[in-house]
Amino acid sequence: MTRYDRKHLIYLYWRESWRRVRRRLALAHFALTRATVKIPERLVVAPTDLRIIDPFVAEEIIADRFPLAGRMMATEGESPFLLPPPSPAFEARLHAFAWLRHIRADKSDEACLKARRLVDQWIQTQGKRFDSAVWSVDIAAQRLIAWLSHSPVVLQGAESHFYRRFMKSIAVHIRYIRRMTEHCALPEARFRARIALAMASMALPLKPSAVRKAGLDLDRELEAQIGADGGHISRNPRVALDLLFDLLPLRQTYVNLGHDVPGRLIQGIDRMYPALRFFRHQSGDLALFNGATATLANELMAVLRYDETAGKPFRSLPHLDYHRLAAEGTVVLVDTGMARSSDLSRNAHAGCLSFEMSSGRYRFVTNSGAPKFAGGDYRQAARVTAAHSTVVVNETSSAQFSESDFLGPVMIGGVETVAAERDQSASGADRLLASHDGYLASFGLIHERELVLSADGARLRGADRFHPRAKKGATPPPSHATARFHVHPAIAIVPKSDDTVLLAAPDGESWLFSCPGFLVEITEDIFFADASGLRKSEQLEISFSIAETPEIRWEFRRA
């Protein structure tokens, strides 16, 4: 470890220690003042929930079976909040209460009574365990949004004593989130907390000054987290979609109640839509960069139907450092950036210079993506460079991750500088040349990738080069490289020769991939981001010695 790395680690430990101290102090202050919360008399409005409803889930919950996060838990009449959860992801989903929306598919007295009993069980068993994981800022904010949005279901036929407990718990959530949000390390969790507080300021009969303050806090978060190009600072395409699910109903609630809409809210939503469309493939799926996972078509359409910005997607997102090459039904998306801070790196992937390619209705080349419900080991495996369509040196990731439980999975080394330039040839071909220094400290190498998409979209030429930049007097270790192209599970791979394979989509569209002079191997792979869970897939691998061959050239050509 270099002297710089040691200094950086010491700083990260010091900062995390100080954050935890401030969090404990804030939690102690909250505990002392919790009894003084004023119980609201009533709810003024229930914000809309745009997420998809599944009647099957409602039937299962009414029958004491909870199908959440890819798992099923049968409670047999016991409270689900007192049983050991089958996975951390299941626990988070259960306590976030987003599943309440499915009860709307069955608004019978029986269904509403079931929802009310479950909320009451949670209040009785978990309502005061503020130091538990289910009271993290993110889960608490999701729970508050769900309770407000689905209060008509929860309160249908409610007795006065439950109504009072429910309103008191909402007031406690509001005060807790206000106290704890600034001590939350995850930016998207802070954003969701500000949305929850803004929703609560309108859903309850609060003073106009409280509504204005919640709107100003939301404005500040919008300004800090949504770049000028509309992308979220996490660099995860999926985060913007999840935030829009809550921002759109919030905007409509401001309008419906006649409140002044926060100044940044409408502008922020209008900026986010083009960025969301930027990451959309021809297939309708979102690209899998930096923690993005499976996106169902109906999820995306539920948000895109409110898009009023129109127009073609941008060619690049300069603040997020992504590029989009598109021509005649072919789309290539390229990651040319890195996490801007340690907090923003908690879910970031070591995928600099990776790309995805789609044509027609299918994605041919992809990244492995992040698992939707799998445990921490799989999530960490999905973050390494080998899980992305780029080149790996000595099977080493271009960014290193902390294994400390104290720090969490932040990046502690890797890419520090990325350069990218874009131009167009006389023939109309779109060219991107980019490089990163993620292998400079370890191997004395700069990785450069060139991508050229022809004007007719029928040919994507690529080159990967390594430039030695060893420090004076230092001898870099011998380096072996592996270029990986992860193929989407829906695509069939047919070998044609040692250096050529055919990629065929179910609808008949096919592409030839070749790397002249090199063996193209077809190896087993895992697609982490499938909607049904981890899925077996295949990848193309090209291995070479950097000392002997510092450059390889390859090509995708529509067959």
Coordinates of C-alpha atoms in Angstrom, one line a residue:
M1 CA 0.0 0.0 0.0
T2 CA 1.4 3.4 -0.9
R3 CA 1.8 6.3 1.5
Y4 CA -1.1 8.1 -0.2
D5 CA -3.3 5.1 0.3
R6 CA -2.5 4.8 4.0
K7 CA -3.2 8.5 4.4
H8 CA -6.5 8.1 2.5
L9 CA -7.5 5.2 4.6
I10 CA -6.8 7.0 7.9
Y11 CA -8.9 9.9 6.6
L12 CA -11.8 7.6 5.8
Y13 CA -11.7 5.9 9.2
W14 CA -11.5 9.3 10.9
R15 CA -14.5 10.6 8.9
E16 CA -16.6 7.5 9.4
S17 CA -15.8 7.6 13.2
W18 CA -16.9 11.2 13.4
R19 CA -20.1 10.5 11.4
R20 CA -21.0 7.7 13.8
V21 CA -20.4 9.9 16.8
R22 CA -22.7 12.6 15.4
R23 CA -25.3 10.0 14.5
R24 CA -25.3 8.6 18.1
L25 CA -25.6 12.1 19.5
A26 CA -28.5 12.9 17.1
L27 CA -30.2 9.5 18.0
A28 CA -29.8 10.3 21.7
H29 CA -31.3 13.8 21.3
F30 CA -34.2 12.2 19.3
A31 CA -34.8 9.7 22.1
L32 CA -35.0 12.4 24.7
T33 CA -37.5 14.5 22.7
R34 CA -39.6 11.7 21.1
A35 CA -42.2 11.9 23.8
T36 CA -42.9 15.6 22.9
V37 CA -44.1 14.9 19.3
K38 CA -47.5 16.4 18.6
I39 CA -49.9 13.9 17.2
P40 CA -51.6 15.2 14.0
E41 CA -55.4 15.2 14.0
R42 CA -55.8 13.9 10.5
L43 CA -54.4 13.3 7.0
V44 CA -55.2 15.8 4.4
V45 CA -54.2 13.8 1.3
A46 CA -52.8 10.5 0.2
P47 CA -50.1 10.9 -2.5
T48 CA -50.4 8.6 -5.5
D49 CA -48.2 5.5 -5.9
L50 CA -47.2 4.9 -9.5
R51 CA -45.6 1.5 -8.9
I52 CA -47.1 -1.5 -10.5
I53 CA -49.8 -3.5 -8.5
D54 CA -49.8 -7.3 -8.5
P55 CA -53.1 -8.9 -7.3
F56 CA -51.3 -12.2 -6.8
V57 CA -49.1 -10.6 -4.1
A58 CA -52.2 -9.2 -2.4
E59 CA -53.8 -12.7 -2.3
E60 CA -50.6 -14.2 -0.8
I61 CA -50.3 -11.6 1.9
I62 CA -53.9 -12.0 2.9
A63 CA -53.2 -15.7 3.2
D64 CA -50.2 -15.0 5.5
R65 CA -47.6 -15.6 2.8
F66 CA -45.1 -12.9 1.9
P67 CA -43.5 -13.1 -1.6
L68 CA -40.8 -10.4 -1.3
A69 CA -37.3 -10.0 -2.6
G70 CA -37.3 -13.3 -4.4
R71 CA -38.2 -15.3 -1.3
M72 CA -41.4 -16.6 0.2
M73 CA -42.2 -16.5 4.0
A74 CA -45.3 -18.3 5.4
T75 CA -46.1 -16.9 8.8
E76 CA -49.0 -19.2 9.7
G77 CA -50.8 -16.5 11.6
E78 CA -47.7 -15.1 13.5
S79 CA -46.4 -11.6 13.0
P80 CA -43.9 -11.5 10.1
F81 CA -41.9 -8.8 12.1
L82 CA -41.1 -11.3 14.8
L83 CA -39.9 -14.2 12.6
P84 CA -36.3 -14.5 11.3
P85 CA -36.2 -13.0 7.8
P86 CA -35.0 -15.3 5.0
S87 CA -32.6 -12.7 3.7
P88 CA -31.5 -9.1 4.5
A89 CA -33.2 -7.9 1.2
F90 CA -36.4 -9.6 2.4
E91 CA -36.2 -7.8 5.7
A92 CA -35.7 -4.5 4.1
R93 CA -38.6 -5.0 1.7
L94 CA -40.9 -6.2 4.5
H95 CA -40.2 -3.2 6.8
A96 CA -40.4 -0.7 4.0
F97 CA -44.1 -1.5 3.5
A98 CA -44.0 -0.8 -0.3
W99 CA -46.0 -4.0 -0.6
L100 CA -49.0 -2.2 0.8
R101 CA -49.7 -1.0 -2.8
H102 CA -50.7 -4.5 -3.8
I103 CA -53.6 -4.5 -1.2
R104 CA -55.2 -1.8 -3.4
A105 CA -55.9 -4.6 -5.9
D106 CA -58.3 -6.0 -3.3
K107 CA -60.1 -3.2 -1.4
S108 CA -62.3 -5.6 0.5
D109 CA -62.8 -5.1 4.2
E110 CA -60.8 -8.3 4.8
A111 CA -57.8 -7.0 2.8
C112 CA -57.9 -3.6 4.5
L113 CA -58.2 -5.2 7.9
K114 CA -55.1 -7.4 7.1
A115 CA -53.1 -4.3 6.1
R116 CA -54.2 -2.5 9.3
R117 CA -53.3 -5.4 11.5
L118 CA -49.8 -5.7 9.9
V119 CA -49.2 -2.0 10.4
D120 CA -50.3 -2.2 14.0
Q121 CA -48.1 -5.2 14.6
W122 CA -45.1 -3.3 13.3
I123 CA -45.9 -0.3 15.5
Q124 CA -46.3 -2.5 18.6
T125 CA -43.1 -4.6 18.0
Q126 CA -40.7 -2.3 16.0
G127 CA -41.9 1.2 16.6
K128 CA -39.4 1.9 19.4
R129 CA -36.3 0.0 18.2
F130 CA -34.6 3.0 16.7
D131 CA -31.1 1.4 16.8
S132 CA -32.2 -1.5 14.5
A133 CA -31.6 -1.9 10.8
V134 CA -35.3 -1.4 10.1
W135 CA -34.9 2.2 11.3
S136 CA -32.2 3.1 8.8
V137 CA -33.0 6.4 7.2
D138 CA -33.7 4.8 3.8
I139 CA -36.1 2.2 5.1
A140 CA -37.8 4.7 7.4
A141 CA -38.3 7.1 4.5
Q142 CA -39.7 4.3 2.3
R143 CA -42.1 3.3 5.1
L144 CA -43.3 6.8 5.7
I145 CA -44.0 7.3 2.0
A146 CA -45.9 3.9 1.8
W147 CA -48.0 4.7 4.9
L148 CA -48.9 8.1 3.6
S149 CA -49.7 6.9 0.0
H150 CA -51.7 3.9 1.2
S151 CA -53.4 5.4 4.2
P152 CA -56.9 5.0 2.7
V153 CA -56.3 1.2 2.7
V154 CA -54.8 1.1 6.1
L155 CA -57.4 3.4 7.7
Q156 CA -60.6 2.0 6.0
G157 CA -62.8 1.0 8.9
A158 CA -60.2 1.8 11.5
E159 CA -61.1 2.4 15.2
S160 CA -60.1 5.5 17.0
H161 CA -57.4 3.9 19.1
F162 CA -55.6 2.5 16.0
Y163 CA -56.0 5.8 14.2
R164 CA -54.2 7.6 17.1
R165 CA -51.4 5.1 17.2
F166 CA -50.9 5.3 13.4
M167 CA -50.8 9.1 13.4
K168 CA -48.4 9.1 16.3
S169 CA -46.1 6.7 14.5
I170 CA -46.2 9.0 11.5
A171 CA -45.2 11.9 13.6
V172 CA -42.4 9.9 15.2
H173 CA -41.1 8.9 11.7
I174 CA -41.1 12.6 10.6
R175 CA -39.1 13.7 13.6
Y176 CA -36.7 10.8 13.3
I177 CA -36.0 11.3 9.6
R178 CA -35.5 15.1 10.2
R179 CA -32.9 14.4 12.9
M180 CA -31.0 11.6 11.2
T181 CA -31.0 12.4 7.5
E182 CA -27.9 14.5 7.5
H183 CA -25.9 11.7 9.2
C184 CA -26.8 9.2 6.4
A185 CA -23.9 8.2 4.2
L186 CA -25.9 7.1 1.1
P187 CA -26.9 10.1 -1.1
E188 CA -30.0 8.4 -2.6
A189 CA -31.2 7.6 0.9
R190 CA -30.9 11.3 1.9
F191 CA -32.8 12.2 -1.3
R192 CA -35.6 9.8 -0.5
A193 CA -35.8 11.1 3.1
R194 CA -36.3 14.7 1.8
I195 CA -39.0 13.4 -0.5
A196 CA -40.7 11.7 2.4
L197 CA -40.6 14.8 4.5
A198 CA -42.0 17.0 1.7
M199 CA -44.8 14.5 1.2
A200 CA -45.6 14.5 4.9
S201 CA -45.6 18.3 5.0
M202 CA -48.5 18.3 2.6
A203 CA -50.3 15.1 3.8
L204 CA -50.6 16.6 7.3
P205 CA -52.3 19.9 8.3
L206 CA -49.0 21.7 9.0
K207 CA -48.2 25.4 9.0
P208 CA -47.2 26.9 5.6
S209 CA -43.8 27.6 7.0
A210 CA -43.2 23.9 7.5
V211 CA -44.3 23.1 3.9
R212 CA -41.9 25.8 2.6
K213 CA -39.0 24.4 4.7
A214 CA -39.6 20.9 3.5
G215 CA -39.7 22.2 -0.1
L216 CA -36.4 24.2 0.4
D217 CA -34.7 21.1 1.8
L218 CA -35.8 19.1 -1.2
D219 CA -34.6 21.8 -3.5
R220 CA -31.1 21.7 -2.0
E221 CA -31.0 17.9 -2.4
L222 CA -32.1 18.1 -6.0
E223 CA -29.4 20.7 -6.7
A224 CA -26.8 18.6 -5.0
Q225 CA -27.7 15.2 -6.5
I226 CA -29.1 15.8 -10.0
G227 CA -26.5 17.1 -12.4
A228 CA -27.0 19.6 -15.2
D229 CA -27.3 16.7 -17.6
G230 CA -30.1 15.2 -15.5
G231 CA -28.1 12.2 -14.2
H232 CA -27.9 11.2 -10.5
I233 CA -24.5 11.6 -8.9
S234 CA -24.5 7.8 -8.0
R235 CA -24.0 7.2 -11.8
N236 CA -26.5 4.4 -11.4
P237 CA -29.2 4.6 -14.2
R238 CA -31.7 2.8 -12.0
V239 CA -31.6 5.4 -9.1
A240 CA -33.2 8.1 -11.3
L241 CA -36.1 5.8 -12.1
D242 CA -36.7 4.9 -8.5
L243 CA -36.6 8.6 -7.5
L244 CA -39.0 9.6 -10.2
F245 CA -41.5 7.1 -8.8
D246 CA -41.7 9.3 -5.8
L247 CA -41.0 12.7 -7.3
L248 CA -43.8 12.6 -9.8
P249 CA -46.6 12.0 -7.3
L250 CA -45.0 14.7 -5.0
R251 CA -45.1 17.2 -7.8
Q252 CA -48.8 16.4 -8.5
T253 CA -49.7 16.7 -4.8
Y254 CA -48.2 20.2 -4.7
V255 CA -50.3 21.1 -7.7
N256 CA -53.5 19.5 -6.5
L257 CA -53.4 21.2 -3.1
G258 CA -52.5 24.6 -4.6
H259 CA -49.1 24.8 -2.8
D260 CA -46.2 26.6 -4.5
V261 CA -44.1 23.9 -6.1
P262 CA -40.5 23.9 -5.0
G263 CA -38.4 25.8 -7.5
R264 CA -36.1 23.0 -8.4
L265 CA -38.6 20.2 -8.5
I266 CA -40.2 20.7 -11.9
Q267 CA -36.8 21.6 -13.4
G268 CA -35.2 18.6 -11.8
I269 CA -37.8 16.2 -13.1
D270 CA -37.5 17.7 -16.6
R271 CA -33.8 17.2 -16.5
M272 CA -34.0 13.6 -15.3
Y273 CA -36.2 12.4 -18.2
P274 CA -33.6 12.9 -21.0
A275 CA -30.9 11.2 -18.9
L276 CA -33.3 8.3 -18.2
R277 CA -33.9 7.9 -22.0
F278 CA -30.1 8.2 -22.6
F279 CA -29.6 4.9 -20.7
R280 CA -32.5 3.1 -22.5
H281 CA -31.5 0.4 -25.0
Q282 CA -33.3 -0.4 -28.2
S283 CA -34.8 -3.3 -26.2
G284 CA -36.4 -0.9 -23.7
D285 CA -34.1 -2.0 -20.9
L286 CA -31.9 0.3 -18.9
A287 CA -28.2 -0.1 -19.1
L288 CA -26.4 -2.0 -16.3
F289 CA -23.8 0.4 -14.9
N290 CA -22.8 1.1 -11.3
G291 CA -25.3 -1.0 -9.4
A292 CA -28.2 -0.9 -11.9
T293 CA -30.3 -4.1 -11.8
A294 CA -33.2 -5.5 -13.8
T295 CA -35.9 -3.0 -14.9
L296 CA -39.2 -4.5 -15.9
A297 CA -40.8 -2.9 -19.0
N298 CA -44.0 -1.9 -17.2
E299 CA -41.9 -0.2 -14.5
L300 CA -40.1 2.0 -17.0
M301 CA -43.3 2.8 -18.9
A302 CA -45.1 3.7 -15.7
V303 CA -42.7 6.6 -15.4
L304 CA -42.0 7.4 -19.1
R305 CA -45.7 8.0 -19.8
Y306 CA -45.3 11.3 -17.9
D307 CA -42.3 12.4 -19.9
E308 CA -43.1 15.8 -21.6
T309 CA -39.5 16.5 -22.7
A310 CA -39.5 14.5 -25.9
G311 CA -36.6 14.6 -28.4
K312 CA -33.7 12.3 -29.1
P313 CA -31.4 11.0 -26.3
F314 CA -28.3 13.1 -25.7
R315 CA -25.0 11.9 -27.3
S316 CA -23.3 12.1 -23.9
L317 CA -23.9 13.0 -20.2
P318 CA -20.8 15.2 -19.5
H319 CA -21.4 15.5 -15.7
L320 CA -21.9 11.7 -15.3
D321 CA -19.2 10.8 -17.9
Y322 CA -21.1 8.5 -20.2
H323 CA -21.3 8.4 -24.0
R324 CA -23.9 7.1 -26.3
L325 CA -23.2 6.1 -29.9
A326 CA -26.3 5.4 -31.9
A327 CA -27.1 4.8 -35.6
E328 CA -29.9 3.0 -37.5
G329 CA -31.2 0.9 -34.6
T330 CA -27.8 0.2 -33.0
V331 CA -27.0 1.7 -29.6
V332 CA -23.6 1.6 -27.8
L333 CA -23.4 3.0 -24.2
V334 CA -20.0 3.5 -22.7
D335 CA -18.9 4.3 -19.1
T336 CA -16.0 6.8 -19.1
G337 CA -16.2 8.0 -15.5
M338 CA -15.6 7.1 -11.9
A339 CA -17.1 7.6 -8.5
R340 CA -16.6 11.2 -7.3
S341 CA -16.3 10.4 -3.6
S342 CA -16.0 7.5 -1.1
D343 CA -19.7 7.9 -0.2
L344 CA -20.7 7.7 -3.8
S345 CA -18.5 4.6 -4.3
R346 CA -20.4 2.4 -1.9
N347 CA -22.4 0.9 -4.7
A348 CA -20.2 1.9 -7.6
H349 CA -18.7 -0.7 -9.9
A350 CA -15.1 -1.0 -11.3
G351 CA -16.4 -0.8 -14.8
C352 CA -14.6 2.1 -16.4
L353 CA -14.5 1.9 -20.2
S354 CA -17.0 -1.0 -20.2
F355 CA -19.8 -0.8 -22.8
E356 CA -23.1 -2.3 -23.7
M357 CA -24.5 -2.8 -27.2
S358 CA -28.1 -3.3 -28.4
S359 CA -29.6 -3.7 -31.8
G360 CA -33.3 -4.1 -32.7
R361 CA -35.2 -5.6 -29.9
Y362 CA -32.3 -7.2 -28.1
R363 CA -29.2 -6.3 -26.1
F364 CA -26.2 -8.3 -27.4
V365 CA -23.3 -7.1 -25.2
T366 CA -24.0 -6.2 -21.6
N367 CA -22.4 -5.9 -18.2
S368 CA -23.4 -8.5 -15.6
G369 CA -25.3 -5.9 -13.6
A370 CA -26.1 -6.0 -9.9
P371 CA -28.2 -8.8 -8.4
K372 CA -31.7 -7.6 -7.3
F373 CA -32.1 -9.7 -4.2
A374 CA -28.9 -11.7 -3.7
G375 CA -26.6 -11.4 -0.7
G376 CA -23.5 -9.3 -0.1
D377 CA -21.0 -11.7 -1.6
Y378 CA -22.8 -11.7 -5.0
R379 CA -23.2 -8.0 -4.9
Q380 CA -19.5 -7.6 -4.4
A381 CA -18.7 -10.1 -7.1
A382 CA -20.8 -8.0 -9.5
R383 CA -18.7 -4.9 -8.8
V384 CA -15.3 -6.2 -10.0
T385 CA -14.0 -5.3 -13.4
A386 CA -14.3 -8.9 -14.6
A387 CA -18.1 -8.6 -14.4
H388 CA -18.0 -5.8 -17.1
S389 CA -17.4 -5.8 -20.8
T390 CA -13.9 -4.4 -20.7
V391 CA -10.3 -5.5 -20.3
V392 CA -8.9 -6.9 -17.0
V393 CA -5.2 -6.9 -16.2
N394 CA -3.8 -9.9 -14.3
E395 CA -7.4 -10.7 -13.2
T396 CA -7.2 -7.6 -11.0
S397 CA -10.0 -5.1 -10.7
S398 CA -9.3 -1.5 -11.9
A399 CA -10.7 -0.3 -8.5
Q400 CA -10.2 -1.8 -5.1
F401 CA -12.9 -2.2 -2.4
S402 CA -12.7 -2.0 1.3
E403 CA -13.3 -5.2 3.2
S404 CA -13.8 -3.4 6.5
D405 CA -17.1 -3.8 8.2
F406 CA -16.5 -0.4 9.8
L407 CA -16.0 1.5 6.5
G408 CA -18.4 -0.5 4.4
P409 CA -17.7 -1.5 0.8
V410 CA -16.2 1.9 -0.3
M411 CA -13.6 2.1 -3.0
I412 CA -10.1 2.7 -1.6
G413 CA -8.0 2.8 -4.7
G414 CA -8.1 2.6 -8.5
V415 CA -9.1 4.9 -11.3
E416 CA -8.2 8.5 -10.6
T417 CA -8.1 10.0 -14.1
V418 CA -10.2 9.3 -17.2
A419 CA -9.7 11.0 -20.5
A420 CA -12.2 10.9 -23.4
E421 CA -12.6 12.5 -26.8
R422 CA -15.3 12.2 -29.4
D423 CA -15.2 13.0 -33.1
Q424 CA -17.0 12.1 -36.4
S425 CA -15.3 10.9 -39.6
A426 CA -16.0 12.2 -43.1
S427 CA -18.1 9.0 -43.7
G428 CA -20.3 9.8 -40.7
A429 CA -18.8 7.2 -38.4
D430 CA -18.9 8.1 -34.7
R431 CA -15.6 7.6 -32.8
L432 CA -14.9 7.6 -29.1
L433 CA -11.4 7.4 -27.7
A434 CA -11.0 7.0 -23.9
S435 CA -8.4 5.9 -21.3
H436 CA -8.1 5.4 -17.6
D437 CA -5.2 5.0 -15.1
G438 CA -6.8 2.3 -12.9
Y439 CA -3.8 -0.1 -13.6
L440 CA -1.1 2.6 -13.3
A441 CA -0.2 2.2 -9.6
S442 CA -0.2 -1.6 -9.7
F443 CA 1.2 -2.4 -13.2
G444 CA 2.4 0.9 -14.7
L445 CA -0.2 0.7 -17.5
I446 CA -2.7 3.1 -19.0
H447 CA -5.7 1.3 -20.6
E448 CA -7.0 3.0 -23.8
R449 CA -10.2 1.9 -25.6
E450 CA -11.3 3.1 -29.1
L451 CA -14.8 2.5 -30.3
V452 CA -16.1 3.4 -33.8
L453 CA -19.7 2.9 -34.9
S454 CA -20.4 3.2 -38.6
A455 CA -22.9 5.7 -39.9
D456 CA -25.3 2.8 -40.9
G457 CA -25.1 1.2 -37.5
A458 CA -24.0 -2.1 -39.0
R459 CA -20.4 -2.2 -37.8
L460 CA -18.8 -1.5 -34.4
R461 CA -15.0 -1.5 -34.5
G462 CA -13.0 -1.6 -31.3
A463 CA -9.4 -1.5 -30.1
D464 CA -7.9 -1.9 -26.7
R465 CA -4.4 -0.6 -26.1
F466 CA -2.0 -0.5 -23.1
H467 CA 0.6 2.2 -22.7
P468 CA 3.4 1.7 -20.2
R469 CA 3.8 4.6 -17.7
A470 CA 6.1 3.1 -15.1
K471 CA 7.7 5.3 -12.5
K472 CA 11.4 6.0 -13.1
G473 CA 13.5 3.1 -11.9
A474 CA 10.5 0.9 -11.3
T475 CA 10.0 -2.4 -13.2
P476 CA 6.4 -3.2 -13.7
P477 CA 5.4 -6.9 -13.2
P478 CA 4.6 -9.0 -16.3
S479 CA 1.1 -8.3 -17.3
H480 CA -1.5 -10.6 -18.8
A481 CA -4.8 -9.2 -20.1
T482 CA -8.3 -10.6 -20.7
A483 CA -10.8 -8.8 -22.8
R484 CA -14.3 -9.8 -21.8
F485 CA -17.6 -9.3 -23.7
H486 CA -20.5 -10.5 -21.6
V487 CA -23.3 -11.7 -23.9
H488 CA -27.0 -11.3 -22.8
P489 CA -28.6 -14.7 -21.8
A490 CA -31.2 -14.3 -24.6
I491 CA -28.5 -14.4 -27.3
A492 CA -27.2 -17.7 -28.7
I493 CA -23.4 -18.0 -29.5
V494 CA -22.3 -20.0 -32.5
P495 CA -18.6 -20.6 -33.1
K496 CA -17.6 -20.0 -36.7
S497 CA -13.8 -20.2 -36.5
D498 CA -11.0 -19.7 -33.9
D499 CA -11.3 -15.9 -34.1
T500 CA -15.0 -15.5 -35.1
V501 CA -18.4 -16.2 -33.5
L502 CA -22.0 -15.5 -34.4
L503 CA -24.3 -13.9 -32.0
A504 CA -28.0 -14.7 -32.8
A505 CA -31.1 -13.1 -31.2
P506 CA -34.4 -15.0 -30.9
D507 CA -36.0 -12.8 -33.6
G508 CA -33.3 -13.8 -36.2
E509 CA -31.1 -10.7 -36.0
S510 CA -27.5 -11.7 -35.7
W511 CA -24.0 -10.2 -35.4
L512 CA -20.6 -11.6 -36.2
F513 CA -17.8 -10.9 -33.7
S514 CA -14.2 -11.3 -34.7
C515 CA -10.7 -10.6 -33.3
P516 CA -8.2 -11.4 -36.1
G517 CA -5.2 -13.3 -34.9
F518 CA -6.6 -14.2 -31.5
L519 CA -8.5 -17.1 -30.1
V520 CA -12.1 -16.1 -29.1
E521 CA -13.1 -18.4 -26.3
I522 CA -16.7 -19.0 -25.2
T523 CA -16.8 -19.4 -21.4
E524 CA -19.4 -19.7 -18.7
D525 CA -20.7 -16.6 -17.1
I526 CA -23.4 -15.3 -14.6
F527 CA -25.9 -12.6 -15.5
F528 CA -26.6 -11.0 -12.1
A529 CA -29.3 -8.6 -13.2
D530 CA -32.0 -10.9 -14.5
A531 CA -35.5 -10.2 -13.1
S532 CA -35.8 -13.8 -11.9
G533 CA -32.5 -13.8 -10.1
L534 CA -29.0 -15.0 -10.9
R535 CA -29.0 -16.6 -14.4
K536 CA -26.5 -18.7 -16.3
S537 CA -25.0 -17.0 -19.4
E538 CA -21.9 -17.0 -21.5
Q539 CA -19.1 -14.6 -22.4
L540 CA -16.5 -14.1 -25.0
E541 CA -12.9 -13.9 -23.8
I542 CA -9.7 -12.9 -25.6
S543 CA -6.5 -13.4 -23.6
F544 CA -3.1 -11.8 -24.6
S545 CA 0.2 -10.8 -23.2
I546 CA 0.6 -7.0 -23.0
A547 CA 4.4 -7.2 -23.4
E548 CA 4.1 -9.1 -26.6
T549 CA 0.8 -7.6 -27.9
P550 CA 0.0 -4.2 -26.3
E551 CA -3.0 -3.7 -28.7
I552 CA -5.9 -5.9 -29.9
R553 CA -8.5 -5.0 -32.5
W554 CA -11.9 -6.5 -32.7
E555 CA -15.2 -5.9 -34.6
F556 CA -18.9 -6.5 -34.3
R557 CA -20.6 -6.7 -37.8
R558 CA -24.3 -7.1 -38.5
A559 CA -24.6 -10.5 -40.3

